[in-house]
Tab-separated table of C-alpha atoms in Angstrom:
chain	number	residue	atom	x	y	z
A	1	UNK	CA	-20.928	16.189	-30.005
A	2	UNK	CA	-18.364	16.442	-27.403
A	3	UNK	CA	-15.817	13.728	-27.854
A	4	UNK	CA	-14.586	11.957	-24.737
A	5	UNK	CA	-10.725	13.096	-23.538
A	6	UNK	CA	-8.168	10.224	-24.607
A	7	UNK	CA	-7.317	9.194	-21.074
A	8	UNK	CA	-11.349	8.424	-20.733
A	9	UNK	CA	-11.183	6.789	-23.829
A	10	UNK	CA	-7.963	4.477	-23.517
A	11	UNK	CA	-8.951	3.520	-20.412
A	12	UNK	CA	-8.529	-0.133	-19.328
A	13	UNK	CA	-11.926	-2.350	-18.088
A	14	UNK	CA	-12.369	-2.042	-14.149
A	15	UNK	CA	-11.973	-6.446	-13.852
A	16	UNK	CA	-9.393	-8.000	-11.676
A	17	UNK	CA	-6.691	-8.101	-14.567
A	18	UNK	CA	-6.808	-4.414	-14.776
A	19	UNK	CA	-6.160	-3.465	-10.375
A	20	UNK	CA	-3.988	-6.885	-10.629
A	21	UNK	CA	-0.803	-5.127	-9.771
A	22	UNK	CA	-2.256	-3.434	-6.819
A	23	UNK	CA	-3.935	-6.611	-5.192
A	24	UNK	CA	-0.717	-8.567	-5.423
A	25	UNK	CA	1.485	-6.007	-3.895
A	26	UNK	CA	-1.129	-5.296	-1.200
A	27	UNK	CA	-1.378	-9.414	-1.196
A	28	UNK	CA	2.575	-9.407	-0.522
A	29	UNK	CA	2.520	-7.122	2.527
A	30	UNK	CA	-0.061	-8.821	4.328
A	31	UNK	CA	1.652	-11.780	3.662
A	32	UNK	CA	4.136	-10.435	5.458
A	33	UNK	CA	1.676	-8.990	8.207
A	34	UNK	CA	0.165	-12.845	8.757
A	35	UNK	CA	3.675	-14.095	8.976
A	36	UNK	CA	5.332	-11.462	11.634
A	37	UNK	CA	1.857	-12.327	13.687
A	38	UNK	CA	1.917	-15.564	13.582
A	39	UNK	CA	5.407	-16.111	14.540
A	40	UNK	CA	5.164	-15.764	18.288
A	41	UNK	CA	2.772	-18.066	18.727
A	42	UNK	CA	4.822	-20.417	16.345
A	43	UNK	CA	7.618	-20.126	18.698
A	44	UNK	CA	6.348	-19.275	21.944
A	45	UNK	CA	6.673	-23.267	23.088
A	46	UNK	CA	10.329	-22.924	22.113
A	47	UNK	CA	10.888	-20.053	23.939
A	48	UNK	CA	8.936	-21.068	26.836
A	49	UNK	CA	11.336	-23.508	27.231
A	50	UNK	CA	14.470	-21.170	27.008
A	51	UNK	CA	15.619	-20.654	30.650
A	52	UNK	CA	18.331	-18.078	29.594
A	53	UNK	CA	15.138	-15.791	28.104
A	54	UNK	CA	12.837	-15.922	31.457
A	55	UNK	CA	9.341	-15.890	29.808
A	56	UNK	CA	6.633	-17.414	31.857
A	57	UNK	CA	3.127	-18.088	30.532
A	58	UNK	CA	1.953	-14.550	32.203
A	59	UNK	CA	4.745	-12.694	30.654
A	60	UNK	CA	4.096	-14.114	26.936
A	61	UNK	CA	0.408	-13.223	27.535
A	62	UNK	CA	1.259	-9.682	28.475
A	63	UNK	CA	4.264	-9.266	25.692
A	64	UNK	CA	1.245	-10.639	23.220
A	65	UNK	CA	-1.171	-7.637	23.969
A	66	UNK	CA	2.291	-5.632	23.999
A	67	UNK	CA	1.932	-6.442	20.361
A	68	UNK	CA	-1.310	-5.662	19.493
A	69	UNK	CA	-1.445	-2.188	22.265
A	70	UNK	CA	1.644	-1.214	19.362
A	71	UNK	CA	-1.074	-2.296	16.591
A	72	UNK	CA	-4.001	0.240	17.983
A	73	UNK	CA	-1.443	2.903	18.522
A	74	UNK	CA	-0.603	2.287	14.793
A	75	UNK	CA	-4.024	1.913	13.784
A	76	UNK	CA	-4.721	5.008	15.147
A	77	UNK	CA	-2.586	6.992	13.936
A	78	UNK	CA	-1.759	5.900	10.710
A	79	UNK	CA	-4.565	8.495	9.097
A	80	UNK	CA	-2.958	11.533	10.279
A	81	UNK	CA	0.156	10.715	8.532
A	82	UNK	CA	-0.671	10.048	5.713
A	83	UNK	CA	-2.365	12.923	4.998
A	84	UNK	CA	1.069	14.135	4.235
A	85	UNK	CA	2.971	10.678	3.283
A	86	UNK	CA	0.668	9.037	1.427
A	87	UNK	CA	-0.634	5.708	1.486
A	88	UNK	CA	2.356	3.936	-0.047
A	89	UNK	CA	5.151	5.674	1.841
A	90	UNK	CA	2.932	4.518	4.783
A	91	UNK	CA	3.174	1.149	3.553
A	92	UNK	CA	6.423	1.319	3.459
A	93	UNK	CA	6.697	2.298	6.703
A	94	UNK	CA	4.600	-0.426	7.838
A	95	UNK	CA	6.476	-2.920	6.865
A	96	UNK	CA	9.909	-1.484	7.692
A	97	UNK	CA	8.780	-0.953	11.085
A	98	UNK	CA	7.463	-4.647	11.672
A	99	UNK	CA	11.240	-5.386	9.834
A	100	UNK	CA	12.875	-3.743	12.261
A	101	UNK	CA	10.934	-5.091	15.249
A	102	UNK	CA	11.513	-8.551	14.496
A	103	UNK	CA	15.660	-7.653	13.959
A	104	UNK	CA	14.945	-6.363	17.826
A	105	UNK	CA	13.426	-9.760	19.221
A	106	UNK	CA	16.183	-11.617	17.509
A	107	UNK	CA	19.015	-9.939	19.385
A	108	UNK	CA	16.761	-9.454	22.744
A	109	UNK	CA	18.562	-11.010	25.645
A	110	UNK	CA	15.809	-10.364	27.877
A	111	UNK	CA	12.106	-10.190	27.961
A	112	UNK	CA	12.285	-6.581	28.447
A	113	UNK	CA	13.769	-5.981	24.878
A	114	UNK	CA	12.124	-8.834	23.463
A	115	UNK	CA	8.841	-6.750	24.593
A	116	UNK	CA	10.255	-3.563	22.997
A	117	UNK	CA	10.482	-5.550	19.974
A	118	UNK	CA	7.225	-6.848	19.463
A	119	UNK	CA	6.122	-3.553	20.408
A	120	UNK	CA	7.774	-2.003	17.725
A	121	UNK	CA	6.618	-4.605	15.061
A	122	UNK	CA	2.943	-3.555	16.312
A	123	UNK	CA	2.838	-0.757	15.467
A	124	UNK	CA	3.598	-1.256	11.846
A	125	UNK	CA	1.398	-4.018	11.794
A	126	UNK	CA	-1.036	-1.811	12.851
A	127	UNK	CA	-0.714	0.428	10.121
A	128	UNK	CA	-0.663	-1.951	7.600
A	129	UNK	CA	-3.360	-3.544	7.622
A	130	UNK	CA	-5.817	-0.630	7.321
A	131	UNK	CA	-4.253	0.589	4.918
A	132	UNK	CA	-3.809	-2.234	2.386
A	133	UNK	CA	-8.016	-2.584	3.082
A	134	UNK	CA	-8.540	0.531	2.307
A	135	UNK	CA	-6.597	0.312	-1.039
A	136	UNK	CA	-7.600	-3.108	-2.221
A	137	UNK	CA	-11.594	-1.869	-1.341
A	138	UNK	CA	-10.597	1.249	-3.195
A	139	UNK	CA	-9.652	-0.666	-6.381
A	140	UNK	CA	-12.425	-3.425	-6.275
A	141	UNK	CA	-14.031	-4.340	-9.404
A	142	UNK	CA	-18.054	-3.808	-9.214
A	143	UNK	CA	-19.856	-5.560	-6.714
A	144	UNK	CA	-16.508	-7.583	-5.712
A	145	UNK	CA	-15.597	-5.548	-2.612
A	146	UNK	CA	-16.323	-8.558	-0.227
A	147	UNK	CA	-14.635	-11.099	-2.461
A	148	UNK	CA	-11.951	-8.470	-3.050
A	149	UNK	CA	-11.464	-8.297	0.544
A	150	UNK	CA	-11.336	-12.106	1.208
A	151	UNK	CA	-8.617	-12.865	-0.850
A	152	UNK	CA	-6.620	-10.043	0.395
A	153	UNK	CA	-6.924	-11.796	3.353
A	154	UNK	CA	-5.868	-14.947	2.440
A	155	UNK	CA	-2.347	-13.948	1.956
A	156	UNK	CA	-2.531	-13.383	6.135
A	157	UNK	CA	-3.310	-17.157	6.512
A	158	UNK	CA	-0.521	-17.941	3.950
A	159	UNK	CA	1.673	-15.840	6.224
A	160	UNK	CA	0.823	-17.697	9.349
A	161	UNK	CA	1.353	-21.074	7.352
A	162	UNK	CA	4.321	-19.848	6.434
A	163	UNK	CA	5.437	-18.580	10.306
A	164	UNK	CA	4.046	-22.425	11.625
A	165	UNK	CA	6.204	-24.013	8.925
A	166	UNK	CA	9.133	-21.999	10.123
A	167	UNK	CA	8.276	-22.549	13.982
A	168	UNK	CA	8.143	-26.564	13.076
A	169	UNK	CA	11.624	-26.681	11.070
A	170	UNK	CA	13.645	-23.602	11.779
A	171	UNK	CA	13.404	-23.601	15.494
A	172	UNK	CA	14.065	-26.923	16.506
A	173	UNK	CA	17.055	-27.028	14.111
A	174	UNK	CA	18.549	-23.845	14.691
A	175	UNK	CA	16.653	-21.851	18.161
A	176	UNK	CA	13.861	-19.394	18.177
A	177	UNK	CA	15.934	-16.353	17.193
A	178	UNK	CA	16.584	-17.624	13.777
A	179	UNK	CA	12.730	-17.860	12.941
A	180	UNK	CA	12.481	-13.856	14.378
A	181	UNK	CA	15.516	-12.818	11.799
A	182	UNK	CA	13.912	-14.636	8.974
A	183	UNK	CA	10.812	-12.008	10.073
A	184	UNK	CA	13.341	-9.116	8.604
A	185	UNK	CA	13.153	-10.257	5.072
A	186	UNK	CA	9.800	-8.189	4.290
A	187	UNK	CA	12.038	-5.053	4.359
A	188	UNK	CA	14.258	-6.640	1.582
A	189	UNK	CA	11.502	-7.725	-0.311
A	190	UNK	CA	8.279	-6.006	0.233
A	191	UNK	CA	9.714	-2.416	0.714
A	192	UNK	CA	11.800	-2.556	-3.061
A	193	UNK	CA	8.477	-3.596	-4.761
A	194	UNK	CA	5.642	-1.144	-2.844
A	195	UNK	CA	8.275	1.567	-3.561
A	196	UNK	CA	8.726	0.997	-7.640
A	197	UNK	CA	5.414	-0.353	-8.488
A	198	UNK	CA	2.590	0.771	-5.439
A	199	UNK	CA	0.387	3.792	-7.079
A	200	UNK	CA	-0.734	6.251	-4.491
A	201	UNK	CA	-4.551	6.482	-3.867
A	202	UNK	CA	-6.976	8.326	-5.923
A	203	UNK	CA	-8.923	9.246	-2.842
A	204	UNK	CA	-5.754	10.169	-1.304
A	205	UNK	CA	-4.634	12.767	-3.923
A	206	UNK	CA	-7.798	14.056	-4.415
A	207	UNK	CA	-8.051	15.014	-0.100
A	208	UNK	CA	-4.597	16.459	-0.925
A	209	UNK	CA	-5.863	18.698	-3.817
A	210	UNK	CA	-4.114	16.926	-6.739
A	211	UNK	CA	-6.656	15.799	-8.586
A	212	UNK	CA	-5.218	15.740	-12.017
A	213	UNK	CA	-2.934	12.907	-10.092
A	214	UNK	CA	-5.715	11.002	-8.729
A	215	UNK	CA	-7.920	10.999	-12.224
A	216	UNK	CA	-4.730	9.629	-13.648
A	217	UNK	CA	-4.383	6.600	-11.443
A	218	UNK	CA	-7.827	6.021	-11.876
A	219	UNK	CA	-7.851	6.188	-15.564
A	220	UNK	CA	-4.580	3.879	-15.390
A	221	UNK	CA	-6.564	1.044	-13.325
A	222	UNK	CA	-9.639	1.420	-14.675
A	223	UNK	CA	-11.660	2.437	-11.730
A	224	UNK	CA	-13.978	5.166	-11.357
A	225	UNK	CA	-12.419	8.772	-10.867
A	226	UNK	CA	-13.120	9.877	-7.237
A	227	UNK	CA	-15.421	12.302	-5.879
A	228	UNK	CA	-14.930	14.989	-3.149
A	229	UNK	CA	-17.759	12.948	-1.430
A	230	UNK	CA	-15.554	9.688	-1.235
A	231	UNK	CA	-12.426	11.106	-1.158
A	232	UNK	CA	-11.411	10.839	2.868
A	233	UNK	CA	-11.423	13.621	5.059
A	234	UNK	CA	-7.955	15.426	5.364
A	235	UNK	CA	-6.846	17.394	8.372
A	236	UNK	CA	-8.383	16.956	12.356
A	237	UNK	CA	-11.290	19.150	11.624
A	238	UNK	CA	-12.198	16.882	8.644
A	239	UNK	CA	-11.564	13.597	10.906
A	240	UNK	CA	-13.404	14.888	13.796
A	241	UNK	CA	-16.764	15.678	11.423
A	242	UNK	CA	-15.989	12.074	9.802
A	243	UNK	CA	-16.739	10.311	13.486
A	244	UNK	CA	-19.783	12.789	13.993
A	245	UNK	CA	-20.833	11.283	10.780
A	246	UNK	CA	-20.695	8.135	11.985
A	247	UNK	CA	-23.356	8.438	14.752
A	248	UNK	CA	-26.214	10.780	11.979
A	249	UNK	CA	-29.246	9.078	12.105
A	250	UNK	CA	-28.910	6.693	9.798
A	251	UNK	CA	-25.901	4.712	11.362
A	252	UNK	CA	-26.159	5.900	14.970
A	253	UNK	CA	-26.742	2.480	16.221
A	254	UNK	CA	-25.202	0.440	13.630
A	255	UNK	CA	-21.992	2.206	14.105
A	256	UNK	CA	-21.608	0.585	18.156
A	257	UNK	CA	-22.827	-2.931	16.932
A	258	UNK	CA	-20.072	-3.303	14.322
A	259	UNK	CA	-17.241	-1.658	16.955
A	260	UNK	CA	-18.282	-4.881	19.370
A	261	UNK	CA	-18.574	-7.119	16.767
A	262	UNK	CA	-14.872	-6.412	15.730
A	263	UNK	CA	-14.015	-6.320	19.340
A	264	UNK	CA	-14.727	-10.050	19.186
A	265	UNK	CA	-13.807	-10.919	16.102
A	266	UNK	CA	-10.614	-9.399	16.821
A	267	UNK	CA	-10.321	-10.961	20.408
A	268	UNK	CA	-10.599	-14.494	18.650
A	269	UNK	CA	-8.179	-13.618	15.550
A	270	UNK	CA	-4.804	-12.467	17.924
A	271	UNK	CA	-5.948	-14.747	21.113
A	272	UNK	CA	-5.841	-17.657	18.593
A	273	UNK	CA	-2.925	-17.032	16.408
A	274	UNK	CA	-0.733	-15.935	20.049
A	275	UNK	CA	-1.728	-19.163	22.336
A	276	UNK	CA	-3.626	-21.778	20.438
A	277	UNK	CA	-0.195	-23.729	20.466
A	278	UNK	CA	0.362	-23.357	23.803
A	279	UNK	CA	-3.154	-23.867	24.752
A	280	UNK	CA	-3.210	-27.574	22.642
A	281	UNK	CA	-0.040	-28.557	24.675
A	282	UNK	CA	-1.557	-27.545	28.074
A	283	UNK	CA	-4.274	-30.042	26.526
A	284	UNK	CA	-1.824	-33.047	26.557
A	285	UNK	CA	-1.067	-32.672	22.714
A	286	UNK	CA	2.838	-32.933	21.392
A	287	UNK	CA	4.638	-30.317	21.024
A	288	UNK	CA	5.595	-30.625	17.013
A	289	UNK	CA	1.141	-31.718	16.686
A	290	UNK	CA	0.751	-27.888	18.883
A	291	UNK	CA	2.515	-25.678	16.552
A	292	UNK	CA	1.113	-27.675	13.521
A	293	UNK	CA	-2.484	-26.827	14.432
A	294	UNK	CA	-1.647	-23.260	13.933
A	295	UNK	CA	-0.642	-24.397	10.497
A	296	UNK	CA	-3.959	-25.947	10.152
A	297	UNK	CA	-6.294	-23.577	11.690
A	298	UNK	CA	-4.966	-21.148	9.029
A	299	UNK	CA	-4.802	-23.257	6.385
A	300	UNK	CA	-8.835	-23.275	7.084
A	301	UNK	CA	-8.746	-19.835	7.629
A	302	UNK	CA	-7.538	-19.169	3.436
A	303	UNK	CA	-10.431	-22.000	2.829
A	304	UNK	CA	-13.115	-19.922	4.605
A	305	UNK	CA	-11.942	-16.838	3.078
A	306	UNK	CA	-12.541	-17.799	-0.357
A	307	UNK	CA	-16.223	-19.273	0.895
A	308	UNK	CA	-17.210	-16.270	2.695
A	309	UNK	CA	-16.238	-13.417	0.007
A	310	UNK	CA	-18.442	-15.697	-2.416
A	311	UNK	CA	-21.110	-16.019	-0.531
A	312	UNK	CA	-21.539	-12.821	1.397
A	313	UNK	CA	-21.256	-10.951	-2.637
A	314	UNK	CA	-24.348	-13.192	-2.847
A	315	UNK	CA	-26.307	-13.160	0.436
A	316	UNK	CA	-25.034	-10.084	2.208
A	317	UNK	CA	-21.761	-9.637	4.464
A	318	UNK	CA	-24.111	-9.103	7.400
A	319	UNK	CA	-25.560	-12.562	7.516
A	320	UNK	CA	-22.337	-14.272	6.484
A	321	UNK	CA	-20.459	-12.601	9.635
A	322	UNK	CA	-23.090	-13.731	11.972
A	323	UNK	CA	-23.208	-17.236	11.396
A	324	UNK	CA	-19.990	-17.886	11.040
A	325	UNK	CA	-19.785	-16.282	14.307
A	326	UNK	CA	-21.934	-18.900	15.632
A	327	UNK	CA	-20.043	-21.544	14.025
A	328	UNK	CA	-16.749	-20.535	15.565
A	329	UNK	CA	-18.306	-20.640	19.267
A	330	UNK	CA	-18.898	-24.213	18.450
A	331	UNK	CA	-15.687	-25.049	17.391
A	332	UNK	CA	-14.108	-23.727	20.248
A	333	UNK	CA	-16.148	-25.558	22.359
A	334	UNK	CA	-15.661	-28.702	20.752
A	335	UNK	CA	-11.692	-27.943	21.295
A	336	UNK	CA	-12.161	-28.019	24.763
A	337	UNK	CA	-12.583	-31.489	24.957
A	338	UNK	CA	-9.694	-34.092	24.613
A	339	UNK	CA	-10.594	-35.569	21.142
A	340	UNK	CA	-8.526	-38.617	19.240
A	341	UNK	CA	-5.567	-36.562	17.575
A	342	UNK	CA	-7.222	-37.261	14.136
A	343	UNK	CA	-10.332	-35.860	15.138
A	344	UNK	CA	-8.960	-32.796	16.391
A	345	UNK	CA	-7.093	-31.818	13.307
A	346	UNK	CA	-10.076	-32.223	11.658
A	347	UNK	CA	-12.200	-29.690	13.825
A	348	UNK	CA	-9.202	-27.171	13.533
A	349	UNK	CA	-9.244	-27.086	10.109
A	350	UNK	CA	-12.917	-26.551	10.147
A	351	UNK	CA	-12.991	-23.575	13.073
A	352	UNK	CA	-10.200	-21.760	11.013
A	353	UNK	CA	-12.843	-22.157	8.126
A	354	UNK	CA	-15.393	-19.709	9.868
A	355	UNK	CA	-13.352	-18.011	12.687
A	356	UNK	CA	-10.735	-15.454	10.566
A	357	UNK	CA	-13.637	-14.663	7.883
A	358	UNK	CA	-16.039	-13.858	10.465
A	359	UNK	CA	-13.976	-10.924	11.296
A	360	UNK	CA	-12.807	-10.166	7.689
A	361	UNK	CA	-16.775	-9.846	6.643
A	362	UNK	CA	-17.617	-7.387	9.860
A	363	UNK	CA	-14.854	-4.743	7.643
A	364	UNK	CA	-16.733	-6.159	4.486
A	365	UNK	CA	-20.679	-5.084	6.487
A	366	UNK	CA	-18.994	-1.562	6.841
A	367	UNK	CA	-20.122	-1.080	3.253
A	368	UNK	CA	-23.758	-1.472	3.764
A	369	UNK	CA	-23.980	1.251	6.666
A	370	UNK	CA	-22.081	4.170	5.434
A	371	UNK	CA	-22.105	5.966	2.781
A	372	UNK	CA	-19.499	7.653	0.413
A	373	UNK	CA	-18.241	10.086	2.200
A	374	UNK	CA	-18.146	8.156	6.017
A	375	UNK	CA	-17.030	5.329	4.693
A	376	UNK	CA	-13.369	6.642	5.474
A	377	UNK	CA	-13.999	6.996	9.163
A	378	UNK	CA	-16.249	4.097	9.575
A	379	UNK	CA	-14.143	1.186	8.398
A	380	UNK	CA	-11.130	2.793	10.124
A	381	UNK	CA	-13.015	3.238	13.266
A	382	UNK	CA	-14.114	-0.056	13.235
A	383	UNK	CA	-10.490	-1.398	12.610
A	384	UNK	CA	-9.281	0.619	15.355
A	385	UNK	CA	-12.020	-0.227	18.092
A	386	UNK	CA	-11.595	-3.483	17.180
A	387	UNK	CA	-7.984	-3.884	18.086
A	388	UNK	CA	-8.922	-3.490	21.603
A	389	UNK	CA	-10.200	-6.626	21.430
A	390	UNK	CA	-6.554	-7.913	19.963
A	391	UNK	CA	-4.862	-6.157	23.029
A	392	UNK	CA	-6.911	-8.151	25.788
A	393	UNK	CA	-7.463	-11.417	24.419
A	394	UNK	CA	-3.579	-12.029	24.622
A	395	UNK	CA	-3.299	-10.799	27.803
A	396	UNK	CA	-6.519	-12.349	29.149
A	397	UNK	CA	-5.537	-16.162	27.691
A	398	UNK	CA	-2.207	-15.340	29.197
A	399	UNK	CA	-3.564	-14.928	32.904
A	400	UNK	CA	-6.132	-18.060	32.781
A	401	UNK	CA	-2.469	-20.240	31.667
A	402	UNK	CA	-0.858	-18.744	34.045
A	403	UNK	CA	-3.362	-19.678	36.789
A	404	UNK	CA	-3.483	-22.959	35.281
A	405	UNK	CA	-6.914	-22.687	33.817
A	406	UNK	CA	-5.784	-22.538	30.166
A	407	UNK	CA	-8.920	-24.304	29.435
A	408	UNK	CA	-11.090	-22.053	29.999
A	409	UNK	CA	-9.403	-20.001	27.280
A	410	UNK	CA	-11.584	-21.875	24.757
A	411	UNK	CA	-14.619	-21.523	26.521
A	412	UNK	CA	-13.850	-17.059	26.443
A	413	UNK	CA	-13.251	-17.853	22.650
A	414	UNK	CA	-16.686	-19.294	22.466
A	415	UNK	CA	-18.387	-16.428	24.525
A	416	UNK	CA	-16.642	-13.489	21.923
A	417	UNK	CA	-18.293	-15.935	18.585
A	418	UNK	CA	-21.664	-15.551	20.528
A	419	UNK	CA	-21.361	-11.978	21.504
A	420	UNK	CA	-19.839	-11.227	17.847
A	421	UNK	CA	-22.652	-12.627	16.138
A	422	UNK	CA	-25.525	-10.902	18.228
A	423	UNK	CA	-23.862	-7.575	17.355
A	424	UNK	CA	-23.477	-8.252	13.561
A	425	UNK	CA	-27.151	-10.018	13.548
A	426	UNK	CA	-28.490	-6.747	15.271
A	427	UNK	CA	-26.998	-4.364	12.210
A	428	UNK	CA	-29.414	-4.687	9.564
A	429	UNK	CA	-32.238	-3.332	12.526
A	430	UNK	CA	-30.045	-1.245	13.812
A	431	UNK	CA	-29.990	0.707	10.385
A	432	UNK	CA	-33.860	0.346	10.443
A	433	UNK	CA	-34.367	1.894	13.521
A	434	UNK	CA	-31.564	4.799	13.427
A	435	UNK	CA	-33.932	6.500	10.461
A	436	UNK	CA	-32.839	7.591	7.399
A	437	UNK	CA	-30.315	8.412	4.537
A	438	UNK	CA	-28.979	4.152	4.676
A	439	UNK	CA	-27.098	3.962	1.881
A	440	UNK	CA	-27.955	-0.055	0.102
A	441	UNK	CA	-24.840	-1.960	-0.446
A	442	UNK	CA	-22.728	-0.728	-3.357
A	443	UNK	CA	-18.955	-1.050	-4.552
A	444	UNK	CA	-16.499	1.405	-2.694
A	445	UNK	CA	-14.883	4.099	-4.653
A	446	UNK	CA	-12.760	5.801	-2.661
A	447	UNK	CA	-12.820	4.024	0.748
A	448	UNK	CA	-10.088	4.440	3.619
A	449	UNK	CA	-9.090	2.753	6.856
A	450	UNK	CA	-6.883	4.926	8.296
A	451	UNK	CA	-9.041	7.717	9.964
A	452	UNK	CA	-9.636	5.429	13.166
């Protein structure tokens, strides 16, 4: 009898308690993600009101999709380096860069720099986010990857609660820079902690040929050693055959489906979080009861979260994402019309609930349609595709305010929930009709977001 090597043997349950290090610090920088985000829109009444800056409601919608054109760029190209940085040096780049960008719109005198700035925080917000998916999906326990994935997200809506609360105290008190500087402590923070505690990827070390390194982690955490079938394609050649992947038989038309439906969830996630204070003013609403509904519409967004990653672990990611697609259109529509202050909080709350988890389970659905080894270029693809959709809705809000028909921002908000929810309804034939070699639903081993 061959007796098992002693790292097999000492090695920890895969449970929560064992990959708890990793889910907090991943927790932390999206924290940090949610808050940098989050913080224009928190102050963009504020500065709206700053003659000496110059913004006008068409320049804060184009500025806005500044931001999230410096997320796809980031998106994009966050896979090719780390095939020779790593994931956590990445992540450490991330959030330096979004650091640094935020030091930038502090000191901007002008809308020109104060674009640069956001710009520059883009694109390592871009990066980041991928790539602390890609991790926390990586170090899931067993059928948890959906649940996993919701509570990673939560920290974003904490962030964004924690930009309103600054945009409500901070910026009154003390201007609209002060809230952007506060947006450099991640650097201080974050960066110490990723650097000293952050393992690198299994799936990572074993693309870059160290696999003694990557069994190690794994035995460490408890998770299952990777394969060269999930381990992500290194190199362009590799990349280039992961997208061919994505459109073999089997996920040919599942693959364009889930691209839309992030296109929409995305659209709803940045056009939100970047004018839904605005938007509420333009609506008659105060200007403290504007920036608060930010607070509340994420403060349903951590709520829904923790719903949807139950649920869809139980019923299927697929289903989940569509109807709370569904739900979201109506909730948009119902904030188009002037309701009792009360009232409105209420429906807020409840359209965060569905709206930021809709998107969150479209990443989660990537896990039914590809398999091991396309995984890596299917959930990044989808990422990056998808951040189209954060580029124009920005922009596109921006234009209707600044042609006074602000109002009809919620009814485009309510036309992406419809279109995001035909696309993610349509997956599950999509897979029947592409043929086969569908993988079913299983937990990811060695998944990656970074090749899109």
């Amino acid at each position: 009898m061959i007796s098992s090597p002693p790292a097999a043997r000492s090695r920890p349950q895969h449970t929560f308690r064992s990959v708890f290090p990793v889910l907090a610090l991943c927790w932390l920088a999206v924290f940090f993600d949610g808050m940098d985000v989050n913080i224009y829109g928190a102050v963009m009444p504020h500065m709206l009101d700053d003659p000496g800056l110059g913004l006008t409601a068409a320049s804060a919608g184009t500025i806005g999709s500044w931001t999230t054109f410096g997320m796809l760029i980031g998106a994009l190209t966050a896979g090719n380096l780390t095939d020779w940085l790593g994931r956590r040096r990445m992540l450490v780049a991330s959030v330096t860069l979004f650091s640094v960008g935020s030091a930038v719109c502090a000191l901007a005198g002008g809308i020109g720099l104060f674009g640069f700035g956001r710009f520059v925080s883009g694109l390592g917000l871009g990066g980041l986010m991928p790539l602390c998916l890609a991790m926390v999906m990586e170090f899931a326990p067993p059928r948890r990857a959906a649940l996993t994935t919701a509570l990673l997200m939560t920290s974003y809506h904490f962030g964004g609660m924690a930009a309103t609360g600054l945009g409500l105290t901070l910026a009154p008190a003390a201007g609209w820079r002060w809230v952007f500087w506060a947006g450099v402590l991640p650097a201080a923070i974050a960066v110490p902690l990723l650097l000293r505690l952050l393992p690198e990827s299994p799936g990572v070390l074993l693309a870059r040929g160290e696999r003694d390194k990557a069994d190690a982690v794994a035995d460490r955490y408890g998770i299952p050693r990777p394969t060269v079938a999930a381990a992500p394609a290194a190199g362009a050649q590799g990349r280039l055959a992961a997208v061919r992947d994505l459109f073999r038989p089997g996920s040919r038309w599942a693959t364009p489906l889930l691209w839309l439906a992030s296109f929409c969830g995305l659209l709803l996630v940045y056009g939100v979080s970047t004018w839904l204070p605005q938007m509420m003013r333009a609506e008659g609403y105060g200007l403290s009861s504007s920036v608060s509904f930010l607070m509340v519409i994420n403060a349903g967004g951590i709520v829904g979260l923790l719903i949807a990653g139950r649920t869809a672990d139980r019923f299927g990611a697929v289903r989940v994402s569509a109807i709370w697609f569904v739900l979201t259109a109506v909730g948009a529509l119902l904030l188009k019309a002037h309701l009792p202050l009360g009232v409105t909080y209420v429906v807020v709350a409840v359209t965060g609930v569905w709206l930021f988890s809709a998107q969150v389970m479209v990443y989660a659905a990537t896990n039914t349609v590809y398999r091991d080894s396309e995984r890596a270029a299917g959930l990044g693809w989808v990422t990056g595709v998808g951040r189209t959709g954060a580029v124009i809705g920005p922009w596109l809000i921006g234009a209707l305010a600044d042609s006074g028909n602000q109002s009809w921002g919620f009814t485009t908000f309510a036309l992406a929930g419809l279109v995001g929810a035909i696309a993610i309804a349509l997956v599950p034939l999509a897979r029947r009709l592409g043929g086969n070699g569908v993988p079913a639903p299983a937990p990811v081993a060695a998944a990656s977001a970074l090749d899109g």
